[in-house]
Coordinates of C-alpha atoms in Angstrom, one line a residue:
M252 CA 159.5 81.9 146.0
S253 CA 158.6 84.7 146.2
S254 CA 155.6 86.4 145.1
R255 CA 156.2 90.1 146.0
P256 CA 156.3 93.1 142.8
R257 CA 159.9 93.5 141.3
R258 CA 161.4 97.2 142.1
L259 CA 161.5 99.6 139.5
Q260 CA 165.0 99.9 138.4
P261 CA 166.1 104.1 138.5
L262 CA 167.2 103.6 134.7
D263 CA 163.3 102.0 134.4
R264 CA 162.0 104.5 136.2
L265 CA 163.4 107.8 134.1
S266 CA 162.5 105.7 130.6
L267 CA 159.0 105.8 132.0
S268 CA 159.1 109.0 132.5
L269 CA 160.6 110.0 129.2
M270 CA 158.3 108.2 126.7
V271 CA 155.4 109.4 128.6
L272 CA 156.6 113.6 128.0
L273 CA 157.6 112.2 124.5
G274 CA 154.0 111.5 124.2
V275 CA 152.1 114.5 125.7
I276 CA 154.6 116.2 123.1
I277 CA 153.6 114.8 120.7
A278 CA 149.5 115.3 121.2
V279 CA 150.3 118.5 122.4
L280 CA 151.2 118.7 118.7
V281 CA 148.8 116.8 116.7
T282 CA 146.1 119.0 118.9
F283 CA 147.6 122.2 118.8
G284 CA 150.6 121.8 116.5
Q285 CA 150.5 123.6 112.5
G286 CA 153.0 121.7 110.2
A287 CA 156.0 122.8 108.5
A288 CA 154.6 125.4 105.3
A289 CA 154.4 123.5 102.2
R290 CA 157.1 124.5 99.7
V291 CA 159.1 123.7 96.5
R292 CA 161.9 121.3 97.4
E293 CA 163.4 121.0 93.9
F294 CA 163.1 123.0 91.1
S295 CA 164.9 120.4 87.6
W296 CA 166.5 123.8 85.8
A297 CA 167.8 125.9 88.8
D298 CA 170.6 128.2 87.1
Q299 CA 170.8 126.2 84.3
N300 CA 171.4 126.8 80.8
V301 CA 169.2 125.3 79.1
S302 CA 168.3 124.1 75.1
A303 CA 166.0 122.8 72.4
A304 CA 166.2 119.8 73.8
D305 CA 164.9 120.5 77.0
E306 CA 161.6 120.0 76.4
A307 CA 160.5 120.1 80.3
F308 CA 160.8 121.3 84.0
L309 CA 160.0 119.7 87.4
L310 CA 158.8 121.2 90.8
T311 CA 158.7 119.1 93.2
F312 CA 157.2 119.8 96.4
S313 CA 157.1 119.3 100.1
R314 CA 153.7 117.8 100.3
P315 CA 150.8 117.1 98.2
M316 CA 149.7 120.0 97.1
E317 CA 146.0 121.8 95.6
R318 CA 147.5 120.8 91.5
D319 CA 144.5 123.9 90.6
S320 CA 146.6 126.3 92.7
V321 CA 149.9 125.9 91.7
E322 CA 148.9 125.6 87.9
Q323 CA 147.3 129.4 88.6
N324 CA 149.4 130.7 90.9
L325 CA 152.7 130.1 88.4
I326 CA 154.8 132.8 87.0
I327 CA 156.8 132.6 84.7
A328 CA 158.7 135.8 82.7
P329 CA 158.8 136.1 79.8
P330 CA 156.2 133.8 79.6
L331 CA 156.7 130.3 78.6
P332 CA 153.2 128.2 76.8
G333 CA 152.8 124.8 78.1
K334 CA 151.1 121.9 79.9
F335 CA 150.9 120.9 83.4
S336 CA 151.3 117.2 84.7
W337 CA 151.3 115.1 87.9
A338 CA 152.7 112.7 89.8
G339 CA 152.1 112.4 92.7
R340 CA 154.2 115.5 95.0
R341 CA 156.1 116.6 91.3
M342 CA 154.8 118.7 89.1
A343 CA 156.0 118.5 85.3
Y344 CA 155.6 121.3 83.1
T345 CA 155.9 120.5 79.4
L346 CA 156.9 123.6 77.0
D347 CA 154.3 123.7 73.7
Q348 CA 157.3 125.3 71.9
P349 CA 161.6 125.5 72.8
A350 CA 162.6 128.6 75.1
P351 CA 163.9 131.5 72.7
Y352 CA 167.8 131.3 73.0
G353 CA 169.0 134.0 74.3
E354 CA 167.4 135.5 76.8
N355 CA 167.1 134.7 80.7
F356 CA 164.2 133.5 82.8
E357 CA 162.5 133.6 86.1
I358 CA 160.1 131.4 87.6
S359 CA 157.8 132.1 90.6
L360 CA 155.0 130.4 93.4
P361 CA 153.9 133.0 95.1
Q362 CA 151.7 131.3 96.5
A363 CA 149.7 128.0 97.1
S364 CA 147.5 125.2 98.5
D365 CA 148.5 122.3 100.9
R366 CA 146.0 119.8 100.0
F367 CA 145.5 118.9 103.5
E368 CA 145.8 122.0 105.0
P369 CA 144.5 124.5 102.3
E370 CA 144.5 127.3 104.4
A371 CA 145.9 131.0 102.8
G372 CA 149.6 131.5 104.0
N373 CA 150.6 128.0 104.8
F374 CA 152.9 127.7 101.7
E375 CA 156.5 129.3 101.8
A376 CA 156.7 131.1 98.0
F377 CA 159.1 129.9 95.0
S378 CA 161.5 131.5 93.3
S379 CA 164.4 130.7 90.8
A380 CA 166.2 131.5 87.9
F381 CA 167.4 129.6 84.2
K382 CA 168.4 130.9 81.1
T383 CA 168.8 129.7 77.9
R384 CA 171.8 129.1 75.5
D385 CA 173.6 132.1 73.5
R386 CA 172.2 132.7 69.9
A387 CA 175.0 132.0 68.4
F388 CA 175.9 130.5 64.9
A389 CA 179.6 129.8 63.1
Y390 CA 179.9 130.5 59.2
I391 CA 183.0 130.4 56.7
G392 CA 185.2 133.2 56.3
V393 CA 185.7 134.6 52.6
E394 CA 187.1 137.9 53.1
G395 CA 190.4 139.9 54.4
E396 CA 191.6 137.8 57.6
N397 CA 189.2 135.9 58.4
Q398 CA 188.9 134.1 54.7
G399 CA 188.6 129.9 55.0
R400 CA 188.9 131.0 58.1
L401 CA 185.8 129.0 60.7
V402 CA 184.3 131.8 62.5
L403 CA 181.9 132.3 65.5
Y404 CA 179.8 134.9 66.3
N405 CA 177.4 135.1 69.3
F406 CA 174.2 137.5 68.8
T407 CA 173.8 137.7 72.4
Q408 CA 177.0 138.1 73.7
Q409 CA 177.5 140.4 70.0
T410 CA 181.0 138.5 69.2
E411 CA 182.9 137.5 66.5
T412 CA 185.8 134.6 67.3
P413 CA 187.4 133.1 64.1
L414 CA 188.4 129.6 65.7
T415 CA 191.0 128.1 63.3
P416 CA 195.0 129.5 62.2
T417 CA 194.7 132.5 59.1
D418 CA 196.2 130.0 56.7
W419 CA 194.3 126.9 56.6
V420 CA 191.2 126.7 54.3
V421 CA 187.7 125.4 56.2
L422 CA 186.1 123.1 53.9
D423 CA 183.0 121.4 56.0
F424 CA 181.9 121.3 59.2
E425 CA 179.2 120.1 61.9
P426 CA 178.4 121.9 65.8
Y427 CA 178.6 119.2 68.5
P428 CA 175.0 119.0 70.4
D429 CA 176.3 120.5 73.5
G430 CA 178.1 123.7 71.3
S431 CA 181.3 123.1 73.1
R432 CA 183.6 121.7 70.6
I433 CA 183.1 121.9 66.1
L434 CA 183.9 118.7 64.0
F435 CA 185.8 120.7 61.0
S436 CA 187.5 119.6 57.3
A437 CA 190.4 121.4 56.5
T438 CA 193.1 121.7 55.0
D439 CA 196.4 124.3 54.6
Y440 CA 196.1 127.0 51.7
Q441 CA 199.2 125.9 49.1
S442 CA 197.0 122.8 49.0
Y443 CA 193.3 124.0 48.8
Q444 CA 195.4 126.8 45.9
T445 CA 196.1 123.6 43.6
N446 CA 192.8 121.8 44.9
T447 CA 195.0 119.1 46.9
K448 CA 192.5 116.9 48.2
N449 CA 194.2 116.0 51.5
Q450 CA 191.9 117.8 54.4
S451 CA 191.8 116.3 57.4
L452 CA 189.2 116.2 60.2
Y453 CA 189.6 118.0 63.3
T454 CA 188.0 119.5 66.3
V455 CA 188.2 123.1 67.9
T456 CA 186.9 124.2 71.4
T457 CA 184.2 127.5 70.7
G458 CA 183.9 128.6 74.4
L459 CA 180.1 128.2 75.2
G460 CA 178.9 126.8 78.6
L461 CA 178.1 123.7 78.5
S462 CA 174.4 123.1 79.7
K463 CA 174.0 121.4 82.9
S464 CA 170.4 119.8 81.4
K465 CA 169.7 116.3 81.5
S466 CA 172.1 116.1 78.2
N467 CA 174.8 115.9 80.8
T468 CA 176.7 112.5 81.7
K469 CA 177.7 113.2 84.6
S470 CA 176.8 110.0 87.0
W471 CA 175.1 111.1 90.4
W472 CA 178.6 111.6 92.4
Q473 CA 179.7 113.5 90.2
A474 CA 176.3 115.5 90.1
W475 CA 178.4 118.4 92.1
K476 CA 181.1 119.2 89.8
T477 CA 180.9 121.3 87.0
D478 CA 183.7 121.3 83.6
P479 CA 184.0 125.0 82.5
P480 CA 184.1 125.8 79.0
K481 CA 187.6 125.2 77.5
M482 CA 188.7 128.9 75.4
A483 CA 187.7 128.9 72.6
G484 CA 189.9 128.0 69.4
Q485 CA 192.3 124.7 71.4
I486 CA 192.8 122.2 68.4
E487 CA 192.6 118.9 68.1
P488 CA 193.5 116.3 65.8
I489 CA 190.5 113.0 64.4
L490 CA 191.6 111.9 61.6
G491 CA 194.3 112.4 58.8
S492 CA 194.4 111.8 55.5
I493 CA 198.3 110.3 54.5
D494 CA 196.1 106.8 53.2
Y495 CA 192.5 108.5 52.6
Q496 CA 191.2 111.2 51.1
N497 CA 188.1 112.5 53.6
L498 CA 184.9 113.7 51.9
K499 CA 181.4 114.1 52.7
F500 CA 181.0 113.5 57.2
D501 CA 178.4 112.8 59.3
L502 CA 178.1 113.4 63.7
S503 CA 175.9 111.1 65.1
P504 CA 173.3 113.0 67.2
N505 CA 174.8 112.2 70.9
G506 CA 177.7 113.0 69.2
Q507 CA 180.1 110.4 70.0
T508 CA 180.3 108.1 66.5
I509 CA 181.4 110.2 63.0
V510 CA 181.1 108.8 59.8
V511 CA 182.9 109.6 57.0
Q512 CA 183.6 108.9 53.0
R513 CA 187.0 108.3 52.3
I514 CA 189.1 107.0 48.6
S515 CA 192.1 105.5 48.8
Q516 CA 195.3 107.9 47.6
T517 CA 196.6 105.5 45.2
D518 CA 194.0 103.2 44.2
P519 CA 190.0 105.4 43.5
N520 CA 188.0 102.1 43.6
D521 CA 189.3 101.6 47.2
F522 CA 186.3 103.7 48.8
G523 CA 183.2 103.8 50.6
P524 CA 182.1 104.9 54.4
W525 CA 184.5 104.6 57.6
V526 CA 183.2 104.7 61.8
L527 CA 185.0 106.5 63.9
P528 CA 183.9 106.3 67.1
E529 CA 184.6 108.1 70.2
G530 CA 187.7 107.1 71.9
A531 CA 188.9 104.5 69.0
P532 CA 190.3 103.9 65.9
P533 CA 188.8 104.0 62.7
R534 CA 187.1 101.2 61.1
R535 CA 185.7 100.5 57.3
L536 CA 181.9 100.2 57.2
E537 CA 181.5 96.7 55.5
T538 CA 178.8 97.8 52.9
E539 CA 178.9 98.9 49.6
P540 CA 179.6 102.2 48.7
G541 CA 177.4 105.0 48.0
G542 CA 176.7 108.7 48.4
D543 CA 175.0 111.1 50.1
F544 CA 174.2 110.1 54.1
I545 CA 173.1 111.0 57.7
I546 CA 173.0 109.9 60.5
A547 CA 170.2 108.3 61.9
P548 CA 168.6 109.8 65.2
D549 CA 169.3 106.8 67.1
S550 CA 173.0 107.0 66.7
Q551 CA 173.3 103.8 66.2
S552 CA 172.2 103.2 62.3
L553 CA 173.0 105.0 58.6
L554 CA 170.9 106.3 55.7
L555 CA 173.5 105.5 52.8
Q556 CA 172.2 106.5 49.3
Q557 CA 173.2 103.5 47.1
G558 CA 171.8 103.4 43.3
Q559 CA 168.3 104.9 43.4
G560 CA 167.4 104.2 46.6
T561 CA 168.4 104.6 50.3
A562 CA 169.8 101.7 52.6
V563 CA 169.5 101.6 56.7
I564 CA 173.0 100.4 57.7
A565 CA 173.6 99.2 61.1
L566 CA 176.7 101.4 62.6
T567 CA 177.5 99.0 65.8
E568 CA 177.3 95.2 66.4
T569 CA 174.5 94.5 68.7
A570 CA 173.3 90.1 69.5
D571 CA 171.3 90.8 66.4
E572 CA 173.3 92.2 63.5
S573 CA 176.4 93.3 62.6
A574 CA 178.0 96.7 61.3
G575 CA 177.6 97.1 58.0
E576 CA 174.5 94.7 58.0
T577 CA 171.6 96.5 56.2
L578 CA 168.5 97.0 57.9
D579 CA 166.6 98.2 55.5
F580 CA 166.2 99.8 51.3
L581 CA 163.4 102.0 50.8
P582 CA 164.0 102.1 46.7
E583 CA 161.6 105.0 46.5
Y584 CA 163.5 107.7 47.7
G585 CA 167.3 109.2 46.3
L586 CA 167.9 111.0 49.3
V587 CA 167.5 111.9 52.8
L588 CA 167.8 115.2 53.9
D589 CA 166.5 115.0 57.4
V590 CA 165.2 113.5 60.1
A591 CA 163.0 114.7 63.0
D592 CA 165.0 113.9 66.3
D593 CA 162.5 111.7 67.5
G594 CA 163.5 109.1 64.2
S595 CA 159.4 109.7 63.8
A596 CA 159.7 110.8 60.4
A597 CA 162.3 111.5 57.8
A598 CA 161.9 114.2 55.1
M599 CA 163.2 112.5 51.6
V600 CA 163.2 113.3 47.9
S601 CA 162.0 110.7 45.5
F602 CA 163.8 111.4 42.0
N603 CA 160.7 110.6 39.3
Q604 CA 162.5 108.2 37.6
D605 CA 159.9 105.5 37.4
D606 CA 157.8 108.7 36.1
P607 CA 158.2 109.6 32.4
E608 CA 155.9 113.4 33.2
K609 CA 158.3 114.1 36.5
R610 CA 160.9 112.9 35.0
Y611 CA 163.4 116.0 35.7
T612 CA 161.7 116.7 38.6
Q613 CA 162.1 116.3 41.9
S614 CA 159.6 115.4 45.1
L615 CA 159.7 116.3 48.2
F616 CA 158.0 113.3 50.8
W617 CA 157.5 113.3 54.6
V618 CA 158.1 109.3 55.4
S619 CA 157.0 108.0 58.6
N620 CA 158.9 105.9 61.2
Q621 CA 155.9 103.2 60.6
G622 CA 155.7 103.2 56.6
E623 CA 153.7 106.2 55.7
E624 CA 153.9 108.6 52.9
K625 CA 152.7 111.8 52.3
P626 CA 154.0 113.7 49.0
L627 CA 154.8 117.3 50.0
L628 CA 155.7 119.2 46.8
N629 CA 157.3 119.3 43.6
A630 CA 160.8 121.1 42.3
T631 CA 161.2 121.7 38.9
G632 CA 164.9 122.8 39.9
A633 CA 166.4 120.5 42.3
I634 CA 165.2 120.7 46.3
L635 CA 168.7 121.7 48.1
D636 CA 167.7 121.8 51.3
A637 CA 165.0 120.3 53.7
Q638 CA 165.1 120.3 57.7
F639 CA 162.3 119.9 60.2
D640 CA 161.2 122.0 62.6
P641 CA 161.4 121.2 67.3
T642 CA 157.8 120.6 66.8
H643 CA 158.1 118.7 63.3
Q644 CA 154.6 119.8 61.9
L645 CA 156.3 121.8 59.7
I646 CA 159.7 121.4 57.6
Y647 CA 161.3 124.5 56.1
C648 CA 162.9 123.7 52.3
L649 CA 165.3 125.3 50.0
I650 CA 164.1 124.6 46.8
S651 CA 165.0 125.7 43.4
Q652 CA 162.8 126.2 40.2
L653 CA 164.1 126.6 37.4
L654 CA 163.6 129.9 35.9
P655 CA 161.4 130.7 31.7
G656 CA 163.2 131.9 29.2
E657 CA 166.4 130.6 26.9
T658 CA 169.1 130.6 29.5
Y659 CA 169.4 128.0 31.9
Q660 CA 168.9 129.2 35.0
V661 CA 167.5 128.9 38.4
Q662 CA 166.0 130.3 41.5
P663 CA 166.3 129.3 45.2
Y664 CA 162.9 129.7 47.5
L665 CA 162.6 129.0 51.0
I666 CA 159.1 127.2 51.4
A667 CA 157.7 125.8 54.9
V668 CA 155.1 122.9 54.2
N669 CA 152.8 121.3 57.6
T670 CA 153.1 117.9 57.5
D671 CA 149.5 117.2 58.7
T672 CA 147.7 119.9 56.1
G673 CA 150.1 119.7 53.4
E674 CA 149.4 123.9 53.8
L675 CA 152.5 125.2 51.9
Y676 CA 153.7 128.7 52.6
D677 CA 156.0 130.6 49.8
L678 CA 158.0 132.8 52.3
L679 CA 161.0 134.3 50.4
A680 CA 162.9 134.5 47.2
L681 CA 165.9 134.7 47.0
P682 CA 168.4 135.6 44.3
P683 CA 169.1 133.5 41.2
Q684 CA 172.0 131.0 41.9
P685 CA 173.1 127.7 41.7
S686 CA 173.1 126.2 45.2
A687 CA 173.1 128.1 48.4
R688 CA 172.4 126.8 52.5
M689 CA 169.9 127.4 54.9
S690 CA 169.8 126.6 58.4
L691 CA 166.6 126.7 61.1
S692 CA 167.8 127.5 64.7
P693 CA 167.3 125.1 67.1
D694 CA 164.0 127.2 68.8
G695 CA 162.6 127.2 65.9
L696 CA 162.3 131.1 65.5
A697 CA 165.0 132.5 62.7
V698 CA 166.6 131.0 59.4
L699 CA 170.8 131.7 58.1
Y700 CA 170.6 131.2 54.6
D701 CA 174.0 132.5 52.1
E702 CA 173.8 134.4 48.7
T703 CA 177.2 133.5 46.4
V704 CA 178.5 136.2 43.7
E705 CA 179.7 134.7 41.0
V706 CA 183.5 135.9 40.4
T707 CA 184.3 138.7 38.1
T708 CA 188.1 139.9 38.6
S709 CA 189.0 138.7 42.5
A710 CA 192.5 136.9 42.8
N711 CA 191.9 135.2 45.1
P712 CA 188.0 133.6 44.1
I713 CA 186.7 131.0 46.6
R714 CA 185.1 127.4 46.0
T715 CA 182.3 126.5 47.8
S716 CA 181.5 123.0 49.0
D717 CA 179.7 122.3 45.2
G718 CA 183.1 122.7 43.8
R719 CA 181.6 126.3 42.4
T720 CA 184.2 129.1 41.7
I721 CA 182.9 132.4 43.8
E722 CA 184.1 136.1 44.1
T723 CA 182.1 137.0 47.8
G724 CA 179.1 135.3 49.6
K725 CA 176.3 137.0 52.1
L726 CA 175.0 136.0 55.0
W727 CA 171.3 136.5 55.4
L728 CA 168.9 135.9 58.7
V729 CA 165.0 135.7 58.2
P730 CA 163.0 136.2 61.4
L731 CA 160.3 133.5 60.8
F732 CA 157.6 134.7 63.5
Q733 CA 155.9 138.6 63.8
T734 CA 153.9 137.5 66.3
Q735 CA 153.8 135.4 69.3
Q736 CA 150.1 133.8 68.0
S737 CA 151.8 132.8 64.6
R738 CA 154.6 130.6 66.6
L739 CA 152.3 129.0 68.6
N740 CA 150.4 128.3 65.2
N741 CA 152.6 127.5 63.3
Q742 CA 152.3 129.5 60.4
P743 CA 155.3 131.5 59.6
N744 CA 155.1 134.9 58.2
P745 CA 158.3 136.0 58.3
A746 CA 159.8 139.7 58.4
E747 CA 162.2 140.8 56.1
P748 CA 165.2 140.0 55.8
E749 CA 168.4 141.2 57.2
T750 CA 171.8 141.3 56.0
L751 CA 174.7 140.7 58.1
P752 CA 178.0 142.9 58.3
F753 CA 180.6 140.3 57.8
P754 CA 180.8 138.1 54.7
G755 CA 180.7 134.2 54.4
L756 CA 179.3 130.9 53.7
S757 CA 177.7 128.2 54.9
P758 CA 175.7 130.6 58.4
T759 CA 175.0 126.9 60.7
W760 CA 172.6 128.1 64.5
M761 CA 174.6 126.3 67.2
P762 CA 172.2 123.5 69.1

């Protein structure tokens, strides 16, 4: 056999030449070249419409960064105090307080340093923008062509939009978590005048834009799609009243389940809660009848007043429990007014039936999900409402106190209590009236409440949700903080209440 070396073919020589050339180019780039400038690859809130549920945004960089250089140069205008955290090339900025609604924000990073190439100028300046949802609320009109109608008022756009027909009377309502719809109960005007209990449940569109934040449930392959908001006033029936009267209802925090108290039109003994899962027929919740109720933040359980206590009832079937099963019972508390949106604690009312000295008073307690209890305040009248602020460190309460004198008269008060220290803040005394409704804005900056005027000579009196007959209602706005520092310190110092130029009842902020 021949031992002569094999001659290279032309293709082999070309391949070797290209390999040598590429090797030289790579060596030159490594030795003398300068890499592309580091940059922000992704901003999670870019051009989005964020809400109070959006607690943090993310910046993803193309390279590992010197963290101090990013934190010291990041600019948010108007300022939003918060905290930084890192995971590799990803930076998270968690807000100390929700961003105020109805504002536009700009974020910029004019300079920063690459961890491996810290020379100044080796960073591509970044800027972007986002905004928060419009400041808006809904209410029930009480005068003129808006009497009995559900009305949306948008502070940001300075617009007022009636959402329901003129011949309907809205009795109660609750917004969906994305703000695009409102669930409400209503009846026709004639039935309302005769006090016929035939109200049905409906939804109506608000025309407010949908958030594209983390609450968006689109699949990744649908992320490029955007659903334009539907026009305001589009009504869809949800539950009729042919066989059952529909009374109190509640909407789950995820907007996918409705619980409504129903009573048979023919059998008064046939009453109790029903469950309406989205896209499914209504079904009776097989549990003992009860009174007031609220759906828990997990949207999987119901806090239902039963007897002198509160039962925790399963709403859905699971491997471990069946719908209607009692998961827990709290005998000390007869009413749940609110639950923190992270499920960490609840504001609960004790009617003090076991304490002879407090028999005719009510007490508000903070109760954690671990069973820890804290008494917060006592009321000689009633505790009308309590709502956690977005930080869960304050609870705003609307209570009524019995006024001294021979005539029975109660006066509502707006009070805030710090859940950590127990410190009380007396914020506002309302005009004497049996009851009132309040609503805390989702950004925690303001409270709306209504003031009712009793009937004198009105030919068409209005009934409130608790059955009182009134002539009209006033709506009031109370800014809760006058300085940024007081807000950061969770020390409310309200400004003078502002009366709104339209009469109404049950003002409720849009989420």
